[in-house]
Amino acid sequence: MTSTHATQAAAAVLGEFEGPWRDDTPVFGCCRKTIETVVEHADLIEVAALDVTSRVEALRSEAERQLPGHLDAHRCCAGHLADVAFDLPTLLAPSE
């Protein structure tokens, strides 16, 4: 993945969490921190190519690696990661 693609992918995902809500779900500070951490450490282009279950597992695994135990205590963050995993291919699709 090129640096430009990585930057665009990161910006696309992070942009989804700028407001106070995403898909009728509140976005808390802990949610932003989790998403930022996962975006920083995961290869989003590679993850987007996986099936949805594998995408969820990959993003959760990265969150657990970087923030051990966090998802167990923060269901809000776990839910947002699952949503991102589901939406990732669409978020990274080129605009037409």
PDB file of C-alpha atoms in Angstrom:
ATOM      1  CA  MET A   1       0.000   0.000   0.000  1.00  0.00           C
ATOM      2  CA  THR A   2       1.377   3.373  -0.929  1.00  0.00           C
ATOM      3  CA  SER A   3       1.626   6.167   1.570  1.00  0.00           C
ATOM      4  CA  THR A   4      -1.007   8.153  -0.337  1.00  0.00           C
ATOM      5  CA  HIS A   5      -3.481   5.267  -0.240  1.00  0.00           C
ATOM      6  CA  ALA A   6      -2.790   4.716   3.459  1.00  0.00           C
ATOM      7  CA  THR A   7      -3.367   8.396   4.186  1.00  0.00           C
ATOM      8  CA  GLN A   8      -6.593   8.464   2.162  1.00  0.00           C
ATOM      9  CA  ALA A   9      -7.847   5.301   3.863  1.00  0.00           C
ATOM     10  CA  ALA A  10      -7.062   6.690   7.305  1.00  0.00           C
ATOM     11  CA  ALA A  11      -8.738  10.004   6.482  1.00  0.00           C
ATOM     12  CA  ALA A  12     -11.851   8.242   5.177  1.00  0.00           C
ATOM     13  CA  VAL A  13     -12.276   6.217   8.356  1.00  0.00           C
ATOM     14  CA  LEU A  14     -11.340   8.997  10.778  1.00  0.00           C
ATOM     15  CA  GLY A  15     -13.710  11.377   8.998  1.00  0.00           C
ATOM     16  CA  GLU A  16     -16.593   9.124   9.988  1.00  0.00           C
ATOM     17  CA  PHE A  17     -15.881   9.887  13.662  1.00  0.00           C
ATOM     18  CA  GLU A  18     -15.514  13.659  13.596  1.00  0.00           C
ATOM     19  CA  GLY A  19     -19.092  14.354  14.650  1.00  0.00           C
ATOM     20  CA  PRO A  20     -20.886  13.421  17.847  1.00  0.00           C
ATOM     21  CA  TRP A  21     -22.854  10.629  16.120  1.00  0.00           C
ATOM     22  CA  ARG A  22     -22.195   7.937  13.527  1.00  0.00           C
ATOM     23  CA  ASP A  23     -25.134   5.921  12.194  1.00  0.00           C
ATOM     24  CA  ASP A  24     -27.359   6.993  15.105  1.00  0.00           C
ATOM     25  CA  THR A  25     -24.722   5.851  17.605  1.00  0.00           C
ATOM     26  CA  PRO A  26     -22.938   8.325  19.887  1.00  0.00           C
ATOM     27  CA  VAL A  27     -19.214   8.765  19.352  1.00  0.00           C
ATOM     28  CA  PHE A  28     -17.411   9.235  22.667  1.00  0.00           C
ATOM     29  CA  GLY A  29     -13.792  10.202  23.245  1.00  0.00           C
ATOM     30  CA  CYS A  30     -12.922   6.580  23.953  1.00  0.00           C
ATOM     31  CA  CYS A  31     -14.421   5.614  20.595  1.00  0.00           C
ATOM     32  CA  ARG A  32     -12.303   8.175  18.744  1.00  0.00           C
ATOM     33  CA  LYS A  33      -9.188   7.000  20.591  1.00  0.00           C
ATOM     34  CA  THR A  34      -9.873   3.373  19.685  1.00  0.00           C
ATOM     35  CA  ILE A  35     -10.566   4.138  16.034  1.00  0.00           C
ATOM     36  CA  GLU A  36      -7.496   6.395  15.795  1.00  0.00           C
ATOM     37  CA  THR A  37      -5.327   3.702  17.363  1.00  0.00           C
ATOM     38  CA  VAL A  38      -6.579   0.973  15.056  1.00  0.00           C
ATOM     39  CA  VAL A  39      -6.275   3.205  11.982  1.00  0.00           C
ATOM     40  CA  GLU A  40      -2.698   4.054  12.960  1.00  0.00           C
ATOM     41  CA  HIS A  41      -1.632   0.424  13.317  1.00  0.00           C
ATOM     42  CA  ALA A  42      -3.782  -1.611  10.906  1.00  0.00           C
ATOM     43  CA  ASP A  43      -3.336  -1.894   7.154  1.00  0.00           C
ATOM     44  CA  LEU A  44      -6.826  -0.767   6.200  1.00  0.00           C
ATOM     45  CA  ILE A  45      -6.423  -1.588   2.514  1.00  0.00           C
ATOM     46  CA  GLU A  46      -5.416  -5.146   3.379  1.00  0.00           C
ATOM     47  CA  VAL A  47      -8.209  -5.493   5.931  1.00  0.00           C
ATOM     48  CA  ALA A  48     -10.808  -4.167   3.452  1.00  0.00           C
ATOM     49  CA  ALA A  49     -10.013  -7.050   1.089  1.00  0.00           C
ATOM     50  CA  LEU A  50     -11.053  -9.651   3.686  1.00  0.00           C
ATOM     51  CA  ASP A  51     -14.543 -11.049   4.238  1.00  0.00           C
ATOM     52  CA  VAL A  52     -16.590  -9.178   6.827  1.00  0.00           C
ATOM     53  CA  THR A  53     -15.988 -11.636   9.673  1.00  0.00           C
ATOM     54  CA  SER A  54     -12.244 -11.514   9.084  1.00  0.00           C
ATOM     55  CA  ARG A  55     -12.372  -7.713   8.927  1.00  0.00           C
ATOM     56  CA  VAL A  56     -14.072  -7.573  12.334  1.00  0.00           C
ATOM     57  CA  GLU A  57     -11.544  -9.993  13.781  1.00  0.00           C
ATOM     58  CA  ALA A  58      -8.589  -8.085  12.302  1.00  0.00           C
ATOM     59  CA  LEU A  59      -9.725  -4.717  13.654  1.00  0.00           C
ATOM     60  CA  ARG A  60     -10.616  -6.148  17.067  1.00  0.00           C
ATOM     61  CA  SER A  61      -7.279  -7.960  17.200  1.00  0.00           C
ATOM     62  CA  GLU A  62      -5.407  -4.732  16.505  1.00  0.00           C
ATOM     63  CA  ALA A  63      -7.419  -2.895  19.164  1.00  0.00           C
ATOM     64  CA  GLU A  64      -6.665  -5.650  21.673  1.00  0.00           C
ATOM     65  CA  ARG A  65      -2.973  -5.572  20.768  1.00  0.00           C
ATOM     66  CA  GLN A  66      -2.739  -1.802  21.240  1.00  0.00           C
ATOM     67  CA  LEU A  67      -5.325  -1.318  24.028  1.00  0.00           C
ATOM     68  CA  PRO A  68      -5.483  -4.611  25.975  1.00  0.00           C
ATOM     69  CA  GLY A  69      -8.862  -5.232  27.578  1.00  0.00           C
ATOM     70  CA  HIS A  70     -10.344  -1.985  26.286  1.00  0.00           C
ATOM     71  CA  LEU A  71     -13.066  -3.550  24.146  1.00  0.00           C
ATOM     72  CA  ASP A  72     -14.264  -5.689  27.052  1.00  0.00           C
ATOM     73  CA  ALA A  73     -14.924  -2.535  29.051  1.00  0.00           C
ATOM     74  CA  HIS A  74     -16.153  -0.343  26.189  1.00  0.00           C
ATOM     75  CA  ARG A  75     -19.000  -1.892  24.210  1.00  0.00           C
ATOM     76  CA  CYS A  76     -19.389   1.407  22.382  1.00  0.00           C
ATOM     77  CA  CYS A  77     -15.898   1.051  20.910  1.00  0.00           C
ATOM     78  CA  ALA A  78     -16.442  -2.597  20.009  1.00  0.00           C
ATOM     79  CA  GLY A  79     -19.646  -1.658  18.201  1.00  0.00           C
ATOM     80  CA  HIS A  80     -17.957   1.096  16.222  1.00  0.00           C
ATOM     81  CA  LEU A  81     -15.145  -1.255  15.197  1.00  0.00           C
ATOM     82  CA  ALA A  82     -17.677  -3.790  13.948  1.00  0.00           C
ATOM     83  CA  ASP A  83     -19.461  -1.058  12.003  1.00  0.00           C
ATOM     84  CA  VAL A  84     -16.184   0.120  10.465  1.00  0.00           C
ATOM     85  CA  ALA A  85     -15.339  -3.450   9.508  1.00  0.00           C
ATOM     86  CA  PHE A  86     -18.682  -3.777   7.754  1.00  0.00           C
ATOM     87  CA  ASP A  87     -18.400  -0.379   6.022  1.00  0.00           C
ATOM     88  CA  LEU A  88     -14.674  -0.449   5.222  1.00  0.00           C
ATOM     89  CA  PRO A  89     -14.846  -1.492   1.548  1.00  0.00           C
ATOM     90  CA  THR A  90     -17.418   1.225   0.852  1.00  0.00           C
ATOM     91  CA  LEU A  91     -15.466   3.843   2.797  1.00  0.00           C
ATOM     92  CA  LEU A  92     -12.332   3.091   0.815  1.00  0.00           C
ATOM     93  CA  ALA A  93     -13.986   2.839  -2.584  1.00  0.00           C
ATOM     94  CA  PRO A  94     -12.871   5.590  -4.943  1.00  0.00           C
ATOM     95  CA  SER A  95     -15.327   8.423  -5.432  1.00  0.00           C
ATOM     96  CA  GLU A  96     -16.897   8.531  -8.844  1.00  0.00           C
TER      97      GLU A  96
END
